[in-house]
Coordinates of C-alpha atoms (C1' of nucleotides) in Angstrom, one line a residue:
Chain A
M1 CA 40.5 -21.3 60.4
S2 CA 40.8 -17.6 59.1
S3 CA 44.8 -16.6 58.4
S4 CA 45.2 -14.6 61.7
D5 CA 43.9 -17.2 63.7
S6 CA 46.3 -19.3 62.6
L7 CA 48.9 -16.4 62.9
K8 CA 48.2 -16.2 66.5
A9 CA 48.4 -20.1 66.7
E10 CA 52.2 -20.0 65.4
I11 CA 53.5 -17.3 68.2
G12 CA 51.9 -19.1 70.7
R13 CA 54.1 -21.6 70.0
A14 CA 56.9 -20.1 69.2
A15 CA 56.2 -18.7 72.4
V16 CA 55.6 -20.8 74.5
T17 CA 59.5 -22.0 73.6
L18 CA 61.1 -19.0 74.6
G19 CA 59.6 -19.8 77.7
A20 CA 56.3 -18.2 77.9
A21 CA 53.1 -20.2 79.4
A22 CA 50.8 -22.7 77.7
D23 CA 47.8 -20.3 78.0
F24 CA 49.7 -17.9 76.8
T25 CA 48.0 -15.8 73.5
A26 CA 49.0 -12.8 71.6
V27 CA 47.3 -10.8 69.8
V28 CA 46.4 -10.4 66.9
E29 CA 45.4 -7.6 64.6
R30 CA 45.2 -4.5 61.9
P31 CA 47.7 -2.4 61.8
R32 CA 46.5 1.2 61.8
D33 CA 48.8 2.4 58.9
P34 CA 48.7 0.1 55.7
T35 CA 52.5 0.4 54.9
F36 CA 53.7 -2.1 58.7
G37 CA 51.7 -5.1 57.2
E38 CA 48.8 -7.3 57.0
W39 CA 49.1 -8.5 61.0
S40 CA 50.9 -7.0 63.9
T41 CA 51.3 -8.2 67.3
N42 CA 52.2 -7.4 70.6
A43 CA 52.8 -10.0 71.8
A44 CA 56.5 -9.6 72.6
M45 CA 55.4 -6.3 74.9
M46 CA 53.6 -8.9 77.0
L47 CA 56.2 -11.7 77.2
A48 CA 58.4 -8.7 78.0
K49 CA 58.0 -8.5 81.6
P50 CA 58.0 -12.5 82.5
L51 CA 60.9 -13.5 80.5
K52 CA 63.1 -10.5 81.6
Q53 CA 64.2 -9.2 79.0
S54 CA 63.2 -6.1 76.2
P55 CA 60.2 -6.1 74.0
R56 CA 62.4 -5.7 71.4
D57 CA 65.0 -8.5 71.7
V58 CA 61.8 -11.0 72.7
A59 CA 59.9 -9.7 69.1
T60 CA 63.4 -11.0 67.6
K61 CA 63.3 -14.4 69.7
L62 CA 60.1 -15.0 68.1
I63 CA 60.6 -14.5 64.8
A64 CA 62.7 -16.2 64.8
A65 CA 61.2 -19.3 66.6
M66 CA 58.5 -18.7 64.0
Q67 CA 57.5 -21.0 61.0
L68 CA 56.2 -18.0 58.8
E69 CA 56.1 -19.4 55.8
A70 CA 54.2 -22.2 57.0
V71 CA 51.2 -19.0 57.8
G72 CA 51.8 -17.8 54.8
I73 CA 54.1 -14.4 56.1
S74 CA 56.6 -13.6 53.3
A75 CA 58.1 -11.1 56.1
A76 CA 57.9 -10.4 60.2
E77 CA 60.0 -7.3 61.0
V78 CA 60.2 -5.3 64.5
A79 CA 58.3 -2.3 64.5
G80 CA 58.5 0.7 67.3
P81 CA 58.7 -0.5 71.2
G82 CA 58.3 -3.9 70.1
F83 CA 55.2 -4.8 68.0
I84 CA 56.5 -7.4 64.8
N85 CA 54.7 -6.3 62.0
F86 CA 53.7 -8.9 58.1
R87 CA 53.4 -9.1 55.5
V88 CA 51.1 -11.2 54.4
D89 CA 52.5 -12.8 50.4
T90 CA 49.5 -12.0 47.9
D91 CA 48.2 -15.4 46.9
A92 CA 47.9 -16.4 50.9
L93 CA 45.8 -13.0 50.8
T94 CA 43.9 -13.4 47.5
R95 CA 43.7 -17.2 48.5
V96 CA 39.9 -15.7 50.4
L97 CA 38.5 -14.4 47.2
P98 CA 37.2 -17.8 46.0
E99 CA 36.0 -18.3 48.7
I100 CA 33.8 -15.5 49.1
I101 CA 32.1 -15.7 46.0
R102 CA 31.6 -20.1 46.9
R103 CA 30.3 -19.3 50.1
G104 CA 28.4 -16.4 48.4
E105 CA 25.2 -15.5 50.9
Q106 CA 26.8 -17.3 53.6
Y107 CA 30.1 -15.6 53.0
G108 CA 30.0 -14.4 57.4
R109 CA 27.3 -16.0 58.7
S110 CA 29.7 -18.7 61.9
D111 CA 28.0 -20.8 64.6
I112 CA 28.6 -19.1 67.6
G113 CA 25.4 -19.3 68.8
A114 CA 24.9 -22.4 67.9
Q115 CA 21.5 -22.8 67.0
Q116 CA 20.3 -21.5 70.7
P117 CA 16.8 -20.5 70.7
V118 CA 16.8 -17.0 71.8
V119 CA 13.6 -14.0 71.8
V120 CA 15.1 -10.3 70.9
E121 CA 11.8 -7.9 72.3
F122 CA 11.5 -4.9 70.9
V123 CA 9.4 -2.0 69.7
S124 CA 7.1 -3.0 72.2
A125 CA 4.5 0.1 71.8
N126 CA 1.6 0.2 73.9
P127 CA -1.1 -0.2 71.4
T128 CA -2.1 3.7 72.4
G129 CA -0.8 5.5 69.1
P130 CA 0.9 5.0 65.7
L131 CA 4.9 4.8 66.2
H132 CA 6.7 7.5 66.4
V133 CA 11.0 7.8 65.8
G134 CA 11.2 6.0 68.4
H135 CA 10.3 3.3 67.9
G136 CA 11.6 3.8 65.0
R137 CA 14.9 3.9 66.0
Q138 CA 13.9 0.8 68.6
A139 CA 13.0 -1.4 64.7
A140 CA 16.0 -0.4 63.3
L141 CA 18.2 -1.6 66.3
G142 CA 16.1 -4.7 67.0
D143 CA 16.1 -6.1 63.9
A144 CA 19.6 -4.9 63.3
I145 CA 20.3 -6.8 65.9
S146 CA 18.0 -10.1 65.0
T147 CA 19.4 -10.3 62.6
L148 CA 23.4 -10.2 63.4
L149 CA 22.0 -13.6 65.2
M150 CA 20.9 -15.2 62.9
W151 CA 24.5 -15.0 61.1
T152 CA 26.5 -15.7 64.1
G153 CA 24.0 -19.1 64.6
W154 CA 21.9 -17.9 66.9
K155 CA 17.7 -19.2 66.8
V156 CA 16.1 -15.8 67.0
S157 CA 12.9 -15.0 67.3
R158 CA 11.4 -11.1 66.8
E159 CA 8.7 -10.6 69.7
F160 CA 6.4 -7.6 69.8
Y161 CA 5.2 -7.0 73.6
Y162 CA 1.0 -5.6 73.3
N163 CA 1.1 -3.8 76.3
D164 CA -3.6 -4.2 75.9
G165 CA -3.8 -3.6 80.1
G166 CA -3.5 -1.0 82.1
G167 CA -4.5 2.5 82.6
Q168 CA -3.4 4.3 79.6
I169 CA -6.0 1.7 77.2
N170 CA -8.6 2.8 80.0
N171 CA -7.2 6.2 79.3
L172 CA -7.3 5.5 75.3
Q173 CA -10.9 3.7 75.6
K174 CA -12.0 7.1 77.8
S175 CA -10.1 9.4 74.8
V176 CA -12.3 7.3 72.1
Q177 CA -15.4 7.5 74.0
L178 CA -15.2 10.9 74.4
R179 CA -14.8 12.4 71.2
A180 CA -17.4 10.6 69.6
L181 CA -20.1 12.0 72.4
Q182 CA -18.3 15.1 71.2
Q183 CA -19.8 14.3 67.6
V184 CA -22.5 13.4 68.3
G185 CA -22.8 17.2 69.7
Q186 CA -22.4 16.5 73.6
D187 CA -20.8 19.4 75.2
V188 CA -18.5 17.6 77.0
A189 CA -15.4 17.8 78.6
F190 CA -12.3 16.7 77.2
P191 CA -9.4 15.3 80.2
E192 CA -5.4 17.2 79.1
N193 CA -4.4 13.9 80.7
G194 CA -6.3 12.5 77.9
Y195 CA -5.3 11.2 74.1
H196 CA -5.1 14.3 72.0
G197 CA -4.0 13.3 68.3
D198 CA -6.0 13.3 65.1
Y199 CA -6.3 9.3 65.3
I200 CA -8.8 9.4 67.7
G201 CA -11.4 11.3 66.9
E202 CA -11.2 9.3 63.5
I203 CA -11.3 5.9 65.3
A204 CA -14.7 7.4 66.8
A205 CA -16.0 8.3 64.3
D206 CA -16.1 4.1 62.8
Y207 CA -17.1 3.4 66.1
R208 CA -20.0 5.0 65.5
A209 CA -20.0 3.9 61.6
Q210 CA -19.6 0.0 62.6
H211 CA -21.3 0.0 66.7
P212 CA -24.7 2.1 65.2
A213 CA -26.1 -0.5 68.1
D214 CA -24.0 1.6 70.7
A215 CA -26.9 5.0 70.7
T216 CA -25.5 6.2 73.5
L217 CA -21.8 5.0 72.8
S218 CA -21.6 3.4 76.7
E219 CA -20.2 0.2 75.4
T220 CA -16.6 1.1 77.0
D221 CA -15.8 -3.1 76.3
D222 CA -16.3 -3.1 72.6
I223 CA -15.0 1.1 71.8
R224 CA -12.1 -0.9 74.1
R225 CA -11.2 -3.3 71.7
F226 CA -12.5 -1.9 68.8
A227 CA -9.4 0.8 69.7
V228 CA -6.8 -0.9 70.5
A229 CA -7.9 -3.5 67.2
A230 CA -7.6 -0.2 65.7
L231 CA -4.1 0.5 66.7
R232 CA -2.5 -2.4 65.8
A233 CA -3.7 -1.8 62.8
E234 CA -2.6 0.8 62.2
Q235 CA 0.8 0.0 63.9
D236 CA 1.0 -3.0 61.9
L237 CA 1.2 -1.0 58.9
D238 CA 3.8 1.5 60.0
L239 CA 5.8 -2.1 60.5
K240 CA 5.5 -3.2 57.1
A241 CA 6.5 0.3 55.7
F242 CA 9.9 -0.1 57.3
G243 CA 10.0 -3.9 57.1
V244 CA 10.4 -5.4 60.1
V245 CA 8.4 -8.7 60.5
F246 CA 8.0 -9.3 64.6
D247 CA 7.5 -13.9 64.7
T248 CA 5.5 -13.5 67.7
Y249 CA 2.9 -11.0 69.5
Y250 CA 2.4 -11.8 72.7
L251 CA 0.1 -10.0 74.4
E252 CA 0.1 -8.5 78.0
S253 CA -4.1 -9.8 77.9
S254 CA -3.4 -13.3 77.8
L255 CA -1.1 -13.4 81.1
Y256 CA -4.5 -13.3 83.2
T257 CA -6.8 -14.9 80.5
D258 CA -3.9 -17.7 80.5
G259 CA -3.0 -17.8 84.5
N260 CA 0.7 -16.9 84.3
V261 CA -0.4 -13.8 86.5
E262 CA -1.6 -16.0 88.7
K263 CA 1.0 -18.0 89.2
T264 CA 3.7 -16.1 89.3
V265 CA 2.1 -14.2 92.0
S266 CA 1.4 -16.9 94.5
V267 CA 5.4 -17.7 93.5
L268 CA 5.8 -14.9 94.8
L269 CA 4.1 -15.0 97.7
A270 CA 5.7 -18.5 99.0
S271 CA 8.7 -16.6 98.5
G272 CA 8.4 -15.7 101.6
F273 CA 10.0 -11.5 99.6
T274 CA 6.8 -10.1 100.0
Y275 CA 5.0 -8.2 102.5
E276 CA 1.3 -5.3 103.1
K277 CA 2.8 -2.1 103.9
D278 CA -0.4 0.9 103.4
G279 CA -2.8 -1.7 102.3
A280 CA -0.4 -2.1 99.4
L281 CA 1.3 -6.0 98.5
W282 CA 5.1 -5.0 98.0
L283 CA 7.9 -7.3 96.6
R284 CA 11.5 -6.6 98.3
T285 CA 13.3 -5.8 95.5
T286 CA 15.3 -4.0 97.3
D287 CA 17.1 -7.7 98.6
F288 CA 17.5 -8.0 94.6
G289 CA 20.0 -4.8 94.0
D290 CA 16.7 -2.7 93.2
D291 CA 17.3 1.0 95.0
Q292 CA 13.4 0.5 96.5
D293 CA 10.7 -2.3 97.2
R294 CA 7.9 -2.1 94.1
V295 CA 4.6 -2.3 94.7
M296 CA 2.7 -5.5 92.5
K297 CA -1.3 -5.2 94.2
R298 CA -2.7 -1.5 94.5
S299 CA -4.7 -1.0 98.0
A300 CA -8.2 -1.1 97.6
E301 CA -8.2 2.5 97.6
K302 CA -6.3 3.1 94.2
G303 CA -8.4 0.6 92.7
G304 CA -6.5 -3.0 93.4
E305 CA -5.1 -4.0 91.0
Y306 CA -1.5 -5.7 89.7
T307 CA 0.6 -3.1 88.8
Y308 CA 2.9 -3.3 86.0
F309 CA 5.6 -4.8 87.1
V310 CA 3.4 -8.2 87.8
P311 CA 2.5 -9.0 84.7
D312 CA 6.3 -7.8 83.5
V313 CA 7.6 -10.6 85.3
A314 CA 5.2 -13.1 84.5
Y315 CA 5.4 -12.0 80.8
H316 CA 9.7 -12.5 81.5
V317 CA 9.0 -15.7 83.0
T318 CA 7.0 -17.7 79.6
K319 CA 10.7 -16.0 77.9
W320 CA 11.9 -18.2 80.5
E321 CA 9.9 -21.2 80.0
R322 CA 9.3 -21.5 76.3
G323 CA 12.9 -21.9 76.4
F324 CA 15.2 -18.8 75.7
M325 CA 17.4 -19.3 77.9
R326 CA 18.9 -15.6 76.2
A327 CA 16.5 -12.8 75.8
I328 CA 17.4 -9.9 75.0
N329 CA 15.1 -6.6 75.0
V330 CA 16.0 -3.4 72.8
Q331 CA 14.5 -0.9 74.6
G332 CA 14.4 3.7 75.1
S333 CA 16.7 4.8 78.1
D334 CA 13.8 6.4 79.8
H335 CA 12.7 2.7 80.3
H336 CA 15.7 1.7 81.9
S337 CA 14.2 1.7 85.2
T338 CA 12.9 -1.7 84.8
V339 CA 16.3 -3.4 84.1
T340 CA 16.8 -3.8 88.5
R341 CA 12.8 -4.3 89.0
V342 CA 12.5 -7.2 86.6
R343 CA 16.0 -8.2 86.6
A344 CA 14.7 -8.5 90.7
G345 CA 11.0 -9.9 90.0
L346 CA 12.9 -13.1 88.5
Q347 CA 14.6 -13.6 91.3
A348 CA 12.1 -13.7 93.7
L349 CA 10.9 -15.9 91.5
Q350 CA 13.6 -18.5 93.2
M351 CA 13.0 -20.6 89.6
G352 CA 17.2 -21.0 88.2
I353 CA 16.3 -17.9 86.2
P354 CA 20.1 -16.3 85.6
H355 CA 21.2 -12.9 86.8
G356 CA 21.5 -11.3 84.2
Y357 CA 18.8 -11.6 82.8
P358 CA 17.5 -10.8 80.2
D359 CA 20.3 -8.6 78.8
Y360 CA 19.4 -4.7 78.2
V361 CA 20.5 -2.7 74.9
L362 CA 18.7 0.4 76.6
H363 CA 19.2 3.5 73.8
Q364 CA 18.6 6.7 73.7
L365 CA 15.9 9.4 73.0
V366 CA 15.7 10.1 69.6
T367 CA 14.9 14.6 68.9
V368 CA 13.5 15.6 66.2
M369 CA 13.9 18.2 64.0
R370 CA 11.7 20.5 61.5
G371 CA 12.2 23.7 60.9
G372 CA 14.9 24.1 63.2
E373 CA 13.1 23.6 65.0
E374 CA 12.8 20.3 68.1
M375 CA 9.5 18.3 67.9
K376 CA 8.2 17.6 71.3
I377 CA 7.6 13.8 72.0
S378 CA 4.4 12.8 72.7
K379 CA 1.5 11.0 71.9
R380 CA -1.2 12.8 74.8
A381 CA 0.6 15.7 73.2
G382 CA -1.0 14.6 69.9
S383 CA 2.5 16.1 68.1
Y384 CA 4.8 13.5 66.4
V385 CA 6.4 12.2 63.4
T386 CA 5.2 8.6 63.0
V387 CA 7.2 5.7 61.8
R388 CA 5.4 6.0 58.2
D389 CA 6.4 9.4 58.2
L390 CA 9.5 8.8 57.9
V391 CA 9.4 6.6 55.5
E392 CA 7.0 8.4 52.7
E393 CA 9.7 11.1 53.0
V394 CA 13.3 9.7 52.9
G395 CA 12.9 6.4 51.8
R396 CA 12.9 2.6 53.4
D397 CA 16.7 1.6 53.5
A398 CA 17.5 6.1 53.6
V399 CA 15.7 6.4 57.6
R400 CA 16.5 2.1 58.2
Y401 CA 20.8 2.8 58.0
F402 CA 19.9 6.6 60.3
F403 CA 18.5 5.1 63.4
V404 CA 21.9 2.4 62.6
M405 CA 25.1 4.3 61.5
R406 CA 25.5 5.4 65.4
K407 CA 25.5 3.1 68.5
G408 CA 22.7 2.8 70.5
D409 CA 24.3 4.5 73.7
S410 CA 24.3 7.7 71.7
Q411 CA 22.0 10.6 70.8
L412 CA 20.2 10.8 68.1
V413 CA 19.4 14.1 66.8
F414 CA 16.7 13.8 63.4
D415 CA 17.0 16.8 62.0
I416 CA 13.7 15.6 58.9
D417 CA 14.8 18.7 56.7
L418 CA 18.8 17.6 56.9
A419 CA 17.4 13.8 56.4
R420 CA 15.7 15.1 53.2
A421 CA 19.1 17.8 51.5
Q422 CA 21.1 15.0 52.5
S423 CA 19.0 12.1 50.0
E424 CA 21.4 12.6 47.6
E425 CA 24.8 12.3 48.8
N426 CA 23.0 10.2 51.6
P427 CA 26.0 8.1 53.7
V428 CA 23.3 5.1 52.8
Y429 CA 23.5 6.0 49.0
Y430 CA 27.1 6.1 49.0
I431 CA 27.0 2.7 50.7
Q432 CA 25.1 1.5 47.4
M433 CA 26.7 3.2 44.6
A434 CA 29.3 0.8 45.3
H435 CA 27.5 -1.9 44.8
A436 CA 26.1 -0.9 41.7
R437 CA 28.5 0.1 40.3
L438 CA 30.8 -2.9 40.4
C439 CA 27.6 -4.7 38.6
G440 CA 27.7 -2.0 36.5
I441 CA 31.2 -3.8 34.9
F442 CA 29.6 -7.0 34.8
R443 CA 26.2 -5.2 32.6
V444 CA 28.5 -3.0 30.5
G445 CA 30.7 -5.7 29.5
G446 CA 27.9 -8.2 29.5
I447 CA 30.2 -10.9 31.6
D448 CA 27.5 -12.9 33.2
M449 CA 28.6 -12.2 36.9
T450 CA 28.1 -16.1 38.0
T451 CA 30.7 -18.0 35.5
I452 CA 32.8 -15.8 37.7
D453 CA 34.1 -17.6 40.6
G454 CA 38.1 -17.3 40.5
A455 CA 38.8 -21.0 41.3
L456 CA 41.0 -20.9 38.4
T457 CA 41.4 -17.7 38.3
D458 CA 45.2 -16.1 38.7
L459 CA 44.7 -13.4 41.9
S460 CA 48.5 -13.2 41.8
V461 CA 48.4 -10.1 40.4
L462 CA 46.5 -8.2 42.3
V463 CA 49.4 -6.4 42.9
E464 CA 47.6 -2.5 43.9
P465 CA 47.7 -1.3 47.6
E466 CA 44.3 -0.9 46.7
E467 CA 43.1 -4.2 46.0
R468 CA 45.1 -4.9 48.8
E469 CA 43.2 -2.8 51.0
L470 CA 40.0 -3.8 49.7
I471 CA 40.1 -7.6 50.0
K472 CA 41.7 -7.1 53.8
A473 CA 38.7 -5.5 54.2
L474 CA 35.9 -8.6 52.8
A475 CA 38.7 -10.7 54.8
D476 CA 37.7 -9.0 57.6
F477 CA 33.6 -8.9 57.4
P478 CA 33.4 -11.7 59.8
S479 CA 35.8 -11.8 62.3
M480 CA 33.8 -7.8 62.0
L481 CA 29.8 -9.3 61.8
A482 CA 31.2 -11.7 65.0
G483 CA 31.3 -8.9 67.5
A484 CA 29.4 -7.0 66.1
A485 CA 27.1 -10.0 66.9
T486 CA 28.6 -10.2 70.3
A487 CA 28.1 -6.8 71.6
L488 CA 24.9 -6.7 70.2
E489 CA 26.0 -3.9 67.9
P490 CA 24.6 -3.3 64.5
H491 CA 26.8 0.6 63.5
R492 CA 29.4 -2.0 63.6
V493 CA 28.0 -3.3 60.5
A494 CA 27.2 0.9 59.5
N495 CA 30.8 1.4 59.8
W496 CA 32.7 -1.0 58.4
L497 CA 30.3 -1.0 54.7
E498 CA 31.4 3.2 54.5
R499 CA 34.7 2.5 55.2
T500 CA 34.4 -0.5 52.7
A501 CA 32.0 1.0 49.8
G502 CA 35.5 4.1 50.4
L503 CA 37.7 1.8 49.3
V504 CA 35.5 0.2 46.0
H505 CA 35.0 4.1 45.0
T506 CA 39.0 4.6 45.3
W507 CA 39.7 1.3 43.8
Y508 CA 37.2 2.0 40.9
H509 CA 38.2 5.0 40.4
K510 CA 42.7 4.4 40.3
H511 CA 41.8 0.7 38.6
H512 CA 40.2 -0.2 35.5
V513 CA 38.2 -3.3 34.8
L514 CA 37.8 -3.6 31.6
N515 CA 39.0 -3.0 28.4
E516 CA 42.1 -3.9 30.8
P517 CA 45.2 -7.5 29.6
E518 CA 43.3 -10.7 30.4
P519 CA 44.9 -12.1 33.0
I520 CA 44.3 -9.2 35.0
L521 CA 41.1 -8.6 33.6
Q522 CA 40.1 -12.0 35.2
A523 CA 41.4 -11.9 38.1
R524 CA 39.6 -7.5 38.6
L525 CA 36.2 -9.2 37.9
V526 CA 37.1 -12.4 39.9
L527 CA 37.4 -9.5 43.4
A528 CA 34.6 -7.2 42.0
N529 CA 32.3 -9.5 41.9
A530 CA 33.6 -11.2 45.6
T531 CA 33.4 -7.4 46.3
R532 CA 30.1 -7.0 45.2
L533 CA 28.8 -10.1 47.2
V534 CA 30.1 -8.6 50.7
L535 CA 28.6 -6.0 50.5
A536 CA 25.3 -7.3 49.3
N537 CA 25.3 -9.6 52.2
A538 CA 26.6 -6.5 54.3
L539 CA 23.9 -4.3 53.6
S540 CA 21.1 -7.3 54.2
V541 CA 22.1 -8.2 57.7
L542 CA 21.0 -3.9 58.4
G543 CA 18.0 -4.8 56.4
L544 CA 19.4 -2.8 53.4
S545 CA 19.0 -3.6 49.8
A546 CA 22.0 -4.1 46.9
P547 CA 20.0 -2.0 43.8
E548 CA 21.7 -3.6 40.8
R549 CA 22.0 -0.2 39.0
M550 CA 20.5 3.2 40.7
Chain B
rG1 C1' 20.7 14.1 96.1
rC2 C1' 20.6 8.8 94.1
rG3 C1' 21.0 5.3 89.7
rC4 C1' 22.9 4.7 84.2
rC5 C1' 24.0 7.0 79.2
rA6 C1' 27.1 10.4 77.0
rG7 C1' 31.0 14.7 75.9
rU8 C1' 36.9 13.2 70.7
rA9 C1' 38.1 18.7 65.2
rG10 C1' 33.4 24.3 63.0
rC11 C1' 29.5 20.2 62.4
rU12 C1' 27.5 14.5 63.2
rC13 C1' 30.1 11.1 65.3
rA14 C1' 33.7 6.7 64.5
rG15 C1' 38.0 4.6 67.7
rU16 C1' 39.1 -3.7 66.4
rU17 C1' 37.4 -3.9 74.4
rG18 C1' 44.9 -1.1 76.8
rG19 C1' 48.6 -0.1 71.7
rA20 C1' 52.3 2.9 66.6
rU21 C1' 52.0 10.0 64.0
rA22 C1' 43.8 9.4 67.7
rG23 C1' 40.3 8.9 62.0
rA24 C1' 35.8 9.8 58.9
rG25 C1' 31.5 12.2 56.7
rC26 C1' 29.3 16.8 56.3
rG27 C1' 31.0 22.1 55.1
rG28 C1' 35.7 24.8 54.0
rC29 C1' 39.9 25.8 50.0
rA30 C1' 42.3 23.3 45.5
rG31 C1' 42.3 20.1 41.6
rC32 C1' 40.0 16.0 38.4
rC33 C1' 34.4 14.0 33.9
rU34 C1' 36.9 11.9 25.1
rU35 C1' 37.7 5.5 30.2
rC36 C1' 33.7 0.6 32.9
rU37 C1' 27.8 5.4 36.8
rA38 C1' 30.9 12.9 38.5
rA39 C1' 24.8 9.7 42.8
rG40 C1' 31.8 10.2 42.0
rC41 C1' 36.7 10.4 42.3
rU42 C1' 42.3 13.4 44.4
rG43 C1' 44.8 16.6 47.7
rC44 C1' 45.2 20.7 51.2
rG45 C1' 43.9 22.7 56.7
rG46 C1' 41.5 21.8 60.7
rG47 C1' 42.2 18.8 68.1
rU48 C1' 44.9 19.7 75.7
rC49 C1' 39.6 13.0 73.7
rG50 C1' 35.3 18.1 79.0
rG51 C1' 38.8 19.2 83.4
rG52 C1' 42.7 17.2 88.0
rG53 C1' 44.8 12.7 90.0
rG54 C1' 45.5 6.5 89.9
rU55 C1' 47.1 2.0 87.8
rU56 C1' 52.2 0.7 84.1
rC57 C1' 56.2 -0.7 79.3
rG58 C1' 52.3 2.1 76.8
rA59 C1' 45.3 5.5 78.6
rU60 C1' 40.5 7.7 74.3
rU61 C1' 40.3 3.4 76.4
rC62 C1' 40.8 0.6 82.9
rC63 C1' 40.0 2.9 88.7
rC64 C1' 38.8 8.1 91.8
rU65 C1' 37.2 12.6 91.7
rC66 C1' 35.5 17.5 90.0
rC67 C1' 32.3 19.9 85.5
rU68 C1' 28.6 20.2 81.3
rG69 C1' 24.8 17.9 78.7
rG70 C1' 20.9 14.1 78.5
rC71 C1' 17.0 9.7 80.9
rG72 C1' 15.3 7.7 84.9
rC73 C1' 14.2 8.0 90.6
rG74 C1' 4.9 7.0 91.1
rC75 C1' 0.2 2.4 94.4
rC76 C1' 1.5 4.9 85.8
rA77 C1' 3.3 2.3 82.0

RNA sequence: GCGCCAGUAGCUCAGUUGGAUAGAGCGGCAGCCUUCUAAGCUGCGGGUCGGGGGUUCGAUUCCCUCCUGGCGCGCCA
């Protein structure tokens, strides 16, 4: 139980003695201005109306009714329109430091998820080209969300869905085939909507070298398999460069071979929500909130195949049947039209899947700037920046940080020149530097940090304002993390890191540790060690390294 | 035309789920290295929170409406 929880409970108890409803719960938060104290509540303003008294009167009575010492409060005062500000005594404040060190890499973890299984699907790029910067944002975001959920007690499975079927794959196969034919001197036209990237020609050359038996370059199945395998291998390298590891790769093609598509179709047919029109099979998704009905199976003139929609629904059925009570899809906002469609398809099955299944985290697309010009991200035009290019140019940590430092809802301009120019004053270096500096204290002092646990140290000497602010930030880490996980918003971790790193630099600059009198030295070593640990934990949540020296 | 997202300092963006005098970084200006890393620190200036209504003790936050930008609206994926 954190100190704010016990304070909240005490406010609630006191409120009931004044006549508040038994289920009254106060809001306790950090006041904006640190001179107001450590905690603040608006309870008196919330109670003013039901109790028919002025907020300030309620506040005064509330304070009188509370047992402040019992919850570590040294002073309480009424402020403004009726806020109550609380001051925490130093002993209660510093109590968190030994706890942080004791829990170490576990500090910040909680069991909100109760070990329930959740699948987080992200990247899910078609194997038709290398991963571009948009995928990079998704990889950083999806990976951080997954880690956040793990930290808050969910059993997380990271999943990559490969669209290795459908028209784009046929397009890929044709593109490779035509490039191969051109390479052996045949005068064949290359379609405008084919894949124009240089990598297509490379794959074509590799195919010819490894399949000498296919002299006429007509084995389309072989070409398709070869091209898909080659691009999957490329994407794996991209992901490896980025440090993202998936638990499962789910192949769209397996939904056909395993019979899941047919099974889903038969259930939908039996549901009564399908109909035929213009020779095609439709699903009445408008019955479930979609803005138009969707084609399941194309008419004979259009090839008679299932649309992407059907295996997509079948895929999400497997998520449910594999035991994932919760599913989160991280996608670019250009796919947002699939949200209601997939949910509608799952509802039409009437198999007890919840209405909001799956959850979606949609992120706005990334605009890439280079040399002051916007680069068009188009796989078919073959002009775009890959994840690997980016990692090689600015480093993995910096790329990851830049992609998660902003809320997914806001558009992200990734100016490559700026990212490189900023590398010396990059926020990620600023944060990592704070960690390295703290490690430096132990290194220079010749002190083994593993011996600093604070269990028997007198921490009451940590009275400087900069120290109290820093300790509060460390104490807030678990609730910040829980909030970020609940909202699926990793950028909150980044914001916390920047703020806390700033507090570290301020403290470091103003107060020394080594060569201070023994009691202060010991107490500050405890603070330094605890801070170092929490910074490292926060960095690891975002998939960033915590260097001990830079 | 309809749907989703966004609009906050010169620029890039936060804003703890409705709280107090709206913040940070960068840029600008002025300072700080015999002291644990100057990859850093301190101070100053900078605002019609897109506009207008509404809800209430209280709105950047919730509702309505308009303006601007991005994305989507296929028998593509």
